[in-house]
Structures are given as C-alpha cells and as structure tokens.
Short mmCIF file of C-alpha atoms and ligand atoms in Angstrom, two decimals:
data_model
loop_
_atom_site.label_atom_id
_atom_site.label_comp_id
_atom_site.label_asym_id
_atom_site.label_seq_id
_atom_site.Cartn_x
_atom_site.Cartn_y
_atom_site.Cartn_z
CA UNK Q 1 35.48 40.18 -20.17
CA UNK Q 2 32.64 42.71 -20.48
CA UNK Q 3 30.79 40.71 -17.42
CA UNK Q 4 33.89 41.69 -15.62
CA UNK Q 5 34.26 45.11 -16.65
CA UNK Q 6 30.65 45.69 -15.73
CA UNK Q 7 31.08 43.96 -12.32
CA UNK Q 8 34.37 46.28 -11.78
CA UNK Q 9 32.23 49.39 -12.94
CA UNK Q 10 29.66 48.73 -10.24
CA UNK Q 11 27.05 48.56 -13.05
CA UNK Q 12 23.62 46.62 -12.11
CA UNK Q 13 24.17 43.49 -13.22
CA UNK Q 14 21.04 41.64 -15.11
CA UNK Q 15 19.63 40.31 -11.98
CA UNK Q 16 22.03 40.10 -10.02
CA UNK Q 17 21.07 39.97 -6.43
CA UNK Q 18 23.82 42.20 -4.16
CA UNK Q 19 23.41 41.12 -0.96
CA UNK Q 20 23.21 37.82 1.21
CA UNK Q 21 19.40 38.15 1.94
CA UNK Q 22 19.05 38.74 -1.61
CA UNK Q 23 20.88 35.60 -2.45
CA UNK Q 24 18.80 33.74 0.02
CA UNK Q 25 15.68 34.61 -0.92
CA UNK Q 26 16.92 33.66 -4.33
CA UNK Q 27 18.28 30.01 -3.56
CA UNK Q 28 13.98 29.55 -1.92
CA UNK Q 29 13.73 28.93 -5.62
CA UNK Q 30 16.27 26.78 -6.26
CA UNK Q 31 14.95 22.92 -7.82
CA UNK Q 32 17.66 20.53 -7.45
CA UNK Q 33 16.59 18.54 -10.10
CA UNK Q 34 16.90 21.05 -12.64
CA UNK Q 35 20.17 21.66 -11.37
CA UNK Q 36 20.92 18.07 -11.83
CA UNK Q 37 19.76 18.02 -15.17
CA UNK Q 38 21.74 21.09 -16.39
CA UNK Q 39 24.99 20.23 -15.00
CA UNK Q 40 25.09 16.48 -14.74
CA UNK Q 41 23.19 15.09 -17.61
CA UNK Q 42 24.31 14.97 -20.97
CA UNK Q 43 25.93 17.56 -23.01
CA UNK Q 44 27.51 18.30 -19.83
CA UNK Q 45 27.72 14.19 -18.31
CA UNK Q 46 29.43 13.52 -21.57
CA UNK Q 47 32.22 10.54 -20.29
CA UNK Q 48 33.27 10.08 -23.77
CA UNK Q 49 36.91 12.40 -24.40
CA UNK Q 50 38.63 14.17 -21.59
CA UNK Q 51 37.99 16.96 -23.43
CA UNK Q 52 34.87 17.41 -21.93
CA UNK Q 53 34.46 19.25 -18.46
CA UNK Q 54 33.03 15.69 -15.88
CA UNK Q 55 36.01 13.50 -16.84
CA UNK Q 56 38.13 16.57 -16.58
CA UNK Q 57 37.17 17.38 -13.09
CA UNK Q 58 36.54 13.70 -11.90
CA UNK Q 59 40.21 13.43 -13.12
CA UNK Q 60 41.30 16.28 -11.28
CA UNK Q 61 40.21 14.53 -7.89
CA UNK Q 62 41.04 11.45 -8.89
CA UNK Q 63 44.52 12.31 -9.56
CA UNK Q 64 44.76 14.46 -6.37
CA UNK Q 65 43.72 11.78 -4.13
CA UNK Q 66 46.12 9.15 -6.21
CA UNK Q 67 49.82 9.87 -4.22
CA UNK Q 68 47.51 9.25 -0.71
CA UNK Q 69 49.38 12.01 0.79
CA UNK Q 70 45.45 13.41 1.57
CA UNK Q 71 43.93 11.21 4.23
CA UNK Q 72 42.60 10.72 7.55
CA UNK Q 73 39.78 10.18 9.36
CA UNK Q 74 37.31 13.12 8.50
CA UNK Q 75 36.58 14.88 5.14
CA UNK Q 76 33.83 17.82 5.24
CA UNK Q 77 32.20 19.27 1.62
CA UNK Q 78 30.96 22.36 2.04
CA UNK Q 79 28.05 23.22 -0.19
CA UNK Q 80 27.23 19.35 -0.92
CA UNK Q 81 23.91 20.82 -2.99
CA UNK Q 82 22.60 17.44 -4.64
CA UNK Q 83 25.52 15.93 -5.69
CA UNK Q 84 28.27 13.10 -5.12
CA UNK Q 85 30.15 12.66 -7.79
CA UNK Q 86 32.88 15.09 -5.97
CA UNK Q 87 33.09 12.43 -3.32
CA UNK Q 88 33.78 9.40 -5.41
CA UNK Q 89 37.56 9.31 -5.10
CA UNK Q 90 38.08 11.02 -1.70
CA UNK Q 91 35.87 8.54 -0.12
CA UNK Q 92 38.55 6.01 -0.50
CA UNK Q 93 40.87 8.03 2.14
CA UNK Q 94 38.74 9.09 4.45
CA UNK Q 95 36.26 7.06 7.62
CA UNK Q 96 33.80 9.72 7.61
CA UNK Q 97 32.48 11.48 4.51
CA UNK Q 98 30.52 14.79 6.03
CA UNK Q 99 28.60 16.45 3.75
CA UNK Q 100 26.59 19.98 3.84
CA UNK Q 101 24.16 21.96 2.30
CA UNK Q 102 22.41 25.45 3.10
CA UNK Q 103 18.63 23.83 1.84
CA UNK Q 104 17.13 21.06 3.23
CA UNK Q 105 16.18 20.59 -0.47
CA UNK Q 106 19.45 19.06 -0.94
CA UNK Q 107 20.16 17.35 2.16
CA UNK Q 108 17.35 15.42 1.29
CA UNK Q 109 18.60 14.68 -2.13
CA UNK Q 110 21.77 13.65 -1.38
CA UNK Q 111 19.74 11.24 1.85
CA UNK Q 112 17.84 9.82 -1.00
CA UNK Q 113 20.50 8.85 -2.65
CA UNK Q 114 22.56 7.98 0.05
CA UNK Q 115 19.67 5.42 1.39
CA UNK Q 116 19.75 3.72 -2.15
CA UNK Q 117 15.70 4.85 -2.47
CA UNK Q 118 13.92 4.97 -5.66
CA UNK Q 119 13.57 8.03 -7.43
CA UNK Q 120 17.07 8.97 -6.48
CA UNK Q 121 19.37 10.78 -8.99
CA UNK Q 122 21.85 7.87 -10.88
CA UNK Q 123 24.91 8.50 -9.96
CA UNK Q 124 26.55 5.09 -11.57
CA UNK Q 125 27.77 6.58 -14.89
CA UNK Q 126 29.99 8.60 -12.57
CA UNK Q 127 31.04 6.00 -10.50
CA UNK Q 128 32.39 3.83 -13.56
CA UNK Q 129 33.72 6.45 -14.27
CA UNK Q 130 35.79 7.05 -11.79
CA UNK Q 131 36.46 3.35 -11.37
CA UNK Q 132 37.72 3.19 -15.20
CA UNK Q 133 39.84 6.05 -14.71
CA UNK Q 134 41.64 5.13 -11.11
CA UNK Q 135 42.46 1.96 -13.13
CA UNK Q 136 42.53 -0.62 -9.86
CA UNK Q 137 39.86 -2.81 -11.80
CA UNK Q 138 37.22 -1.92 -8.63
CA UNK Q 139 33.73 -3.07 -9.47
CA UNK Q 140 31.72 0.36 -9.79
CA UNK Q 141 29.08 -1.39 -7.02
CA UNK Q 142 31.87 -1.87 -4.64
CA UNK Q 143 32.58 1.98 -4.84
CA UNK Q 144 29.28 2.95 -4.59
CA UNK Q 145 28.40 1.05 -1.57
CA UNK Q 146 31.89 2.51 -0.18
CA UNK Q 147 30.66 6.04 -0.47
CA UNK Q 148 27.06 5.26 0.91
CA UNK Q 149 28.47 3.59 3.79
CA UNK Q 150 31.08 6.59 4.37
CA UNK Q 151 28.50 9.58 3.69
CA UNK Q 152 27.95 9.95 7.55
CA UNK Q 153 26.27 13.58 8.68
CA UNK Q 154 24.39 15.36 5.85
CA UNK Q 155 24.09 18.78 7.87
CA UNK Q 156 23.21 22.53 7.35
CA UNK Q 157 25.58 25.10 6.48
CA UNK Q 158 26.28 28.68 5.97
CA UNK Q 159 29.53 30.34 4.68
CA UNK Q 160 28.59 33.42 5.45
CA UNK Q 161 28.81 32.44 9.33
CA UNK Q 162 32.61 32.22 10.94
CA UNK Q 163 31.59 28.88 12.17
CA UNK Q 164 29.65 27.65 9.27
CA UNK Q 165 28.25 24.53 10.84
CA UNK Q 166 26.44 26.97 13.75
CA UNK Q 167 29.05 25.26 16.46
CA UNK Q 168 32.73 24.49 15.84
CA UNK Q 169 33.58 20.97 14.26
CA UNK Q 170 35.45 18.84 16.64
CA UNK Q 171 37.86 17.07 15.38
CA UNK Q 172 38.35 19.60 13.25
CA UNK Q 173 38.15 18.25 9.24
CA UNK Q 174 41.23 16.61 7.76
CA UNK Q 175 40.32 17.93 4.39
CA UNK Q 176 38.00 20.38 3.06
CA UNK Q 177 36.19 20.03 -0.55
CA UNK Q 178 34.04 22.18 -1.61
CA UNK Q 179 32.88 22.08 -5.61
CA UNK Q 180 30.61 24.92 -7.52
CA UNK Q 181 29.72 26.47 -4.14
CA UNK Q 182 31.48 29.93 -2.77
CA UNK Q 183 31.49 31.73 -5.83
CA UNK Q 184 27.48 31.34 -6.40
CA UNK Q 185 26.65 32.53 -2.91
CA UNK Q 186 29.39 35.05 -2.78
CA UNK Q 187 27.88 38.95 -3.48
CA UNK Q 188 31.07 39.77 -4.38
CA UNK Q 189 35.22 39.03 -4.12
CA UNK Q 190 35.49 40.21 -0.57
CA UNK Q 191 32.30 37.71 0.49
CA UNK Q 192 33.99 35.22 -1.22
CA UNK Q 193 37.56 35.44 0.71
CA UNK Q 194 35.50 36.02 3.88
CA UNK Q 195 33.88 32.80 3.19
CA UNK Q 196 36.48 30.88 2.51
CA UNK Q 197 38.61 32.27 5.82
CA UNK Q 198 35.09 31.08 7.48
CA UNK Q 199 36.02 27.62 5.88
CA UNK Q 200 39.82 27.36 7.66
CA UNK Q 201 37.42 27.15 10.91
CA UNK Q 202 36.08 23.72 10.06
CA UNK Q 203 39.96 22.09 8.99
CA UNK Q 204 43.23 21.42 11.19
CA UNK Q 205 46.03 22.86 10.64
CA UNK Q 206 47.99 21.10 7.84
CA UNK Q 207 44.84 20.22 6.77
CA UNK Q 208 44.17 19.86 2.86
CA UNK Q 209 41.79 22.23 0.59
CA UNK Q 210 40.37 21.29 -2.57
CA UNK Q 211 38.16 23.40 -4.24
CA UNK Q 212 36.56 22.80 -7.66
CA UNK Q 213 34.79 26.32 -9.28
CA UNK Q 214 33.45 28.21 -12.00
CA UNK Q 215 35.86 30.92 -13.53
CA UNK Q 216 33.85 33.82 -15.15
CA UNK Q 217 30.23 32.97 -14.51
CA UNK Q 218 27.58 35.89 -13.54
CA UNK Q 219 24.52 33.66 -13.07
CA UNK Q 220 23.57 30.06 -13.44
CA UNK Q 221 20.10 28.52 -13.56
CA UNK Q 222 18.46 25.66 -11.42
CA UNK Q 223 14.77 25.70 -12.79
CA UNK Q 224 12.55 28.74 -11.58
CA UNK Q 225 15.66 29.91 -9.56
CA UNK Q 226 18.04 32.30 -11.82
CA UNK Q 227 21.43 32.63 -9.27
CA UNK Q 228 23.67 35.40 -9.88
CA UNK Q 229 27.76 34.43 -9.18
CA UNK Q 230 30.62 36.49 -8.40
CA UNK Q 231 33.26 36.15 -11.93
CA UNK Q 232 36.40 34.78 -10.99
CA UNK Q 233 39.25 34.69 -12.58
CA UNK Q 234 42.39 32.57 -12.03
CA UNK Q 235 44.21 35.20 -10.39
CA UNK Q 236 41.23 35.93 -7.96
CA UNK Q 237 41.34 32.29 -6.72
CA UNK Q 238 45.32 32.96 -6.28
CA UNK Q 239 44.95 35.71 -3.95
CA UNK Q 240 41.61 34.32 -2.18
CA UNK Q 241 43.15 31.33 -1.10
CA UNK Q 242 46.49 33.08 0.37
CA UNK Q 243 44.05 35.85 1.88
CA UNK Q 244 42.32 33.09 3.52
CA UNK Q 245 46.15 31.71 4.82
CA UNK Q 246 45.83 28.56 2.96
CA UNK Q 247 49.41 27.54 0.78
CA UNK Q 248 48.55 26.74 -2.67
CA UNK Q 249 50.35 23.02 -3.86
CA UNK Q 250 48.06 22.92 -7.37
CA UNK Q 251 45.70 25.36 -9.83
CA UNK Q 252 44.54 23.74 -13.10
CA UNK Q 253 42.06 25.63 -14.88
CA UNK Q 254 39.91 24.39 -17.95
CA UNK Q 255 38.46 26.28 -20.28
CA UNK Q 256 34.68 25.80 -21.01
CA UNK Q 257 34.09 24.30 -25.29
CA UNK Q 258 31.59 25.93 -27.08
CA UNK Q 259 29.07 22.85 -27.09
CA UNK Q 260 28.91 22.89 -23.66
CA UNK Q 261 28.28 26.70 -23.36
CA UNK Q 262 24.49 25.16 -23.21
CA UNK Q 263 22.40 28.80 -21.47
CA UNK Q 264 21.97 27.22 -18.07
CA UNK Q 265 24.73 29.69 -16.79
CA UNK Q 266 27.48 31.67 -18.55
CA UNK Q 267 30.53 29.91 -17.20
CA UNK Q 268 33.83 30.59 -19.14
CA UNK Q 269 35.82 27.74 -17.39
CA UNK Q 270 36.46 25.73 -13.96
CA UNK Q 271 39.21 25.70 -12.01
CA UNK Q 272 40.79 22.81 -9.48
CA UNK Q 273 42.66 24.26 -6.34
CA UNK Q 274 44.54 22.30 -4.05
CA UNK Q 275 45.55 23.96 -0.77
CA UNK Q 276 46.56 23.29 2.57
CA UNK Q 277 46.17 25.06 5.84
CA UNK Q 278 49.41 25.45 7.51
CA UNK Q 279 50.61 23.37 10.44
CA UNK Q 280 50.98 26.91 12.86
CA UNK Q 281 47.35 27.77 11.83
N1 JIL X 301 25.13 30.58 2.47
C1 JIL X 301 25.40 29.36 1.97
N2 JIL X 301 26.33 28.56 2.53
C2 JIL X 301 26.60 27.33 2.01
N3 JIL X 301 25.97 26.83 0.92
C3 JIL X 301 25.04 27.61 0.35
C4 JIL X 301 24.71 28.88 0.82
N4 JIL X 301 23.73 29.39 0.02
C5 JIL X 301 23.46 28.46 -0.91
N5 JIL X 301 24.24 27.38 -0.72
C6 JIL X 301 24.27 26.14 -1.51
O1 JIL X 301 25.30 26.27 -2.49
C7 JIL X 301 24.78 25.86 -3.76
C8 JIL X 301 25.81 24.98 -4.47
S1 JIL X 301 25.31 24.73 -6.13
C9 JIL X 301 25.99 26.19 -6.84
C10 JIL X 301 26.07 26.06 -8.32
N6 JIL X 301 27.22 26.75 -8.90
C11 JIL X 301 27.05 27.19 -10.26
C12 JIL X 301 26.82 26.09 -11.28
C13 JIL X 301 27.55 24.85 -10.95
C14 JIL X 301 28.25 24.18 -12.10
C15 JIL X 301 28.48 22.81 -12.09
C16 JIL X 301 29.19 22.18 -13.12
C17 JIL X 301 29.65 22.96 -14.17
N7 JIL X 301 30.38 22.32 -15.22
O2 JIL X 301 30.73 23.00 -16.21
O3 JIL X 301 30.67 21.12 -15.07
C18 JIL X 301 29.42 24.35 -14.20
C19 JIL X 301 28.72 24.94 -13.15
C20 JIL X 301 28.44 26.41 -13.13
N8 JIL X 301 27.11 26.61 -12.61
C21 JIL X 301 23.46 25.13 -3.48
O4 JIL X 301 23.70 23.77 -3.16
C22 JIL X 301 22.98 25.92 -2.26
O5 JIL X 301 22.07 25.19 -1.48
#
C-alpha cells in the first residue's frame, strides 16, 4: 500500500509521532470513551453476520479456547486499554484473569466495570454474544459474573521495558493475550519485535500467545488523541513472532468491509495469532 511504501521510504508520515516519548505524550490525550465508542459501538459492535469484524474476532477466541488445550492458573493481557470483551472466553480456563494498561485512564475503566458501578461501559451485548456462539446454553449473567470474579490485578504496564510489569511476574503467565495493543505503541517494526520479546518475560515456557491486531493501520483516533501505528502486514506478524522465539500453531487474518472503514483509523484488516513459547525457553 502507499502507507507502506511511504513508511518503507522513511517519508514523514501525517503525524506520525517517531519515537516512544512522542507516543507517550500522545496517548496523555487519549479518552477511553471515545475509543469505546469508535471501536465497540455500532457499525463496528454489529453482532448481526460473521461477516462483520466483533463476531469475527470473538469467534476467533472463542474457537481457540474451545479444544481446552490453553489453560491453567494465570492468564496476563497486555495492553487491557478499556476493554473486556477479549477476556470473555479465556476466562473460562483460567483462576486469575490479570489485566494491564499503560494509563491509569483505563485501569480505572476496566475497575469500573469490573466493580459492576454505574456509568460503566455495557459490555452484555458481547457477553451474549459469546454465550450464543460457545453454544453451552450459559446464561450471559453467569459469564459475566465469571469474568468479574476472575479479573484479579488491573496493573500498569510498559512494553517498551524488558520486564514490562516493572518487576518479573512470578508464576510466570500461562498464557499471554494481548488485542489492538503492540502495533499502536510500536514506532516502528523493530519496536514492535522488541516488544513482543519483552512479552516472552511475563509467560512460561510452553506457555500460549494469542494476539489479536490491526494489519495496515497508520493512525487510529480515541477523541482529542490522534495515535499513529506501525502497518503490519501478515508476513510482518510471521517473522515478529519467530524473532521473538514464539512457534506459531494459527494466523487468520480478516479483511476490513468497506462499511466499517468508518475514519476513526485507517485499518485494512485484523489478524488472530496463536503462539506458544517453547518448553526450553
Ligand atoms: N508503552 C505501552 N505499553 C503498554 N500499553 C501501552 C503503552 N502505551 C500505550 N499503551 C496502551 O495501549 C493502548 C491499547 S488501545 C490501542 C488501539 N489500537 C488501534 C485501534 C484498535 C482497534 C480495535 C478494533 C478494531 N476493529 O476493527 O474491530 C480496529 C482497531 C484499530 N484501531 C491503550 O490502551 C494504551 O493505554
């Protein structure tokens, strides 16, 4: 794409911020519920074909977590921001759900919603959702209570740090999700592997990786705050992930349909890994 051919050429991108005190200075303007409302209200929150891009990621997850090969006692998400809906059908597998976000903006967020309080975002089109699709009849309250009483730690994070949590995680993670978050805080491809090698830290070894992200997308907007991304493609994923030493098991990609191309970023598609950290690691 020209976005890419620009990136390659080293061109100055439209606002695009190069470095990672650039990038945080940008995310000081980031409004979580205008992120909400581009990404997880209708045209986007549209539960009504799988053609559209929620049911096709909640089925991603949902059919990753289906076999129950991925379990155990601790799953981490890295780069929470202020939503759940990633956790719906991992929280099923795992005792302790830990979530993470770089801005307290969002750790309170997700608290809100995690404490049941008023005002929180509504999560429950989502949840039926994902009850409808994993087909075992579950009341949609049942699940949600699940996930609030799993959602343990909400804590701060940085990729950018080899031991993103600020002190090493022990146990180490069973699993590792991590949805919409490396390649919007990534400057570029080589952040972006770094970042995810930073991520290994947190997970044991045969530990499982799933990571949910934007293919192709420059910036994205979350109110006053205009982010820029790094463009992946498919094959960048491919050689992130084995740069990183995880073993790819699974890469679906979807491809973004012109109604939902709405201006709040300029994503082309998403892609679903799912990776595992070898047992030597
Ligand atoms: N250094 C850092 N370390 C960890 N997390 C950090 C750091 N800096 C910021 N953060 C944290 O990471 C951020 C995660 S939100 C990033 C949004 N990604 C782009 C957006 C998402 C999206 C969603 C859904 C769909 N779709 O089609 O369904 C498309 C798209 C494409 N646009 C935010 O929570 C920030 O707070």
């Amino acid at each position: 794409s020209d976005k890419r051919r620009r990136w390659r050429r080293g061109e100055p991108q439209p606002l695009a911020m190069s470095s990672p005190a650039a990038l945080r200075e940008g995310y000081e303007h980031f409004d979580p519920r205008a992120y909400l409302r581009n990404n997880y209200l209708p045209p986007r929150a549209d539960f009504s074909s799988e053609e559209f891009v929620v049911p096709w990621k909640l089925r991603c997850l949902a059919e990753t977590f289906a076999s129950g090969e991925i379990r155990g006692r601790t799953l981490i998400d890295v780069g929470t921001g202020p939503t759940i809906y990633q956790l719906l059908s991992a929280c099923d597998h795992f005792e302790e759900i830990v979530a993470t976000d770089y801005l307290a903006v969002n750790r309170e967020e997700l608290g809100r919603w995690a404490r049941g309080e008023p005002g929180a975002f509504d999560w429950s089109p989502f949840i039926q959702h994902v009850c409808k699709i994993e087909g075992r009849g579950e009341p949609w309250q049942d699940k949600e209570r699940r996930l609030r009483q799993r959602l343990g730690r909400i804590l701060p994070i940085d990729v950018h740090r080899p031991e993103p949590l600020g002190t090493p995680l022990r146990p180490r993670a069973d699993a590792l999700l991590s949805a919409f978050c490396l390649e919007a805080v990534s400057p570029d491809r080589a952040a972006f592997v770094r970042a995810l090698a930073h991520l290994g830290n947190l997970l044991r070894p045969g530990g499982h990786v799933l990571l949910l992200g934007a293919l192709g997308e420059s910036f994205y907007l979350a109110g006053p705050a205009r982010l820029p991304v790094v463009p992946l493609q498919e094959s960048d994923v491919r050689e992130a992930l084995a740069a990183a030493g995880f073993a790819l098991r699974e890469l679906r990609t979807y491809a973004m349909p012109p109604a939902l191309r709405t201006g709040v970023d300029d994503v082309d598609g998403v892609f679903f890994a799912h990776a595992q950290k070898p047992l030597e690691g």
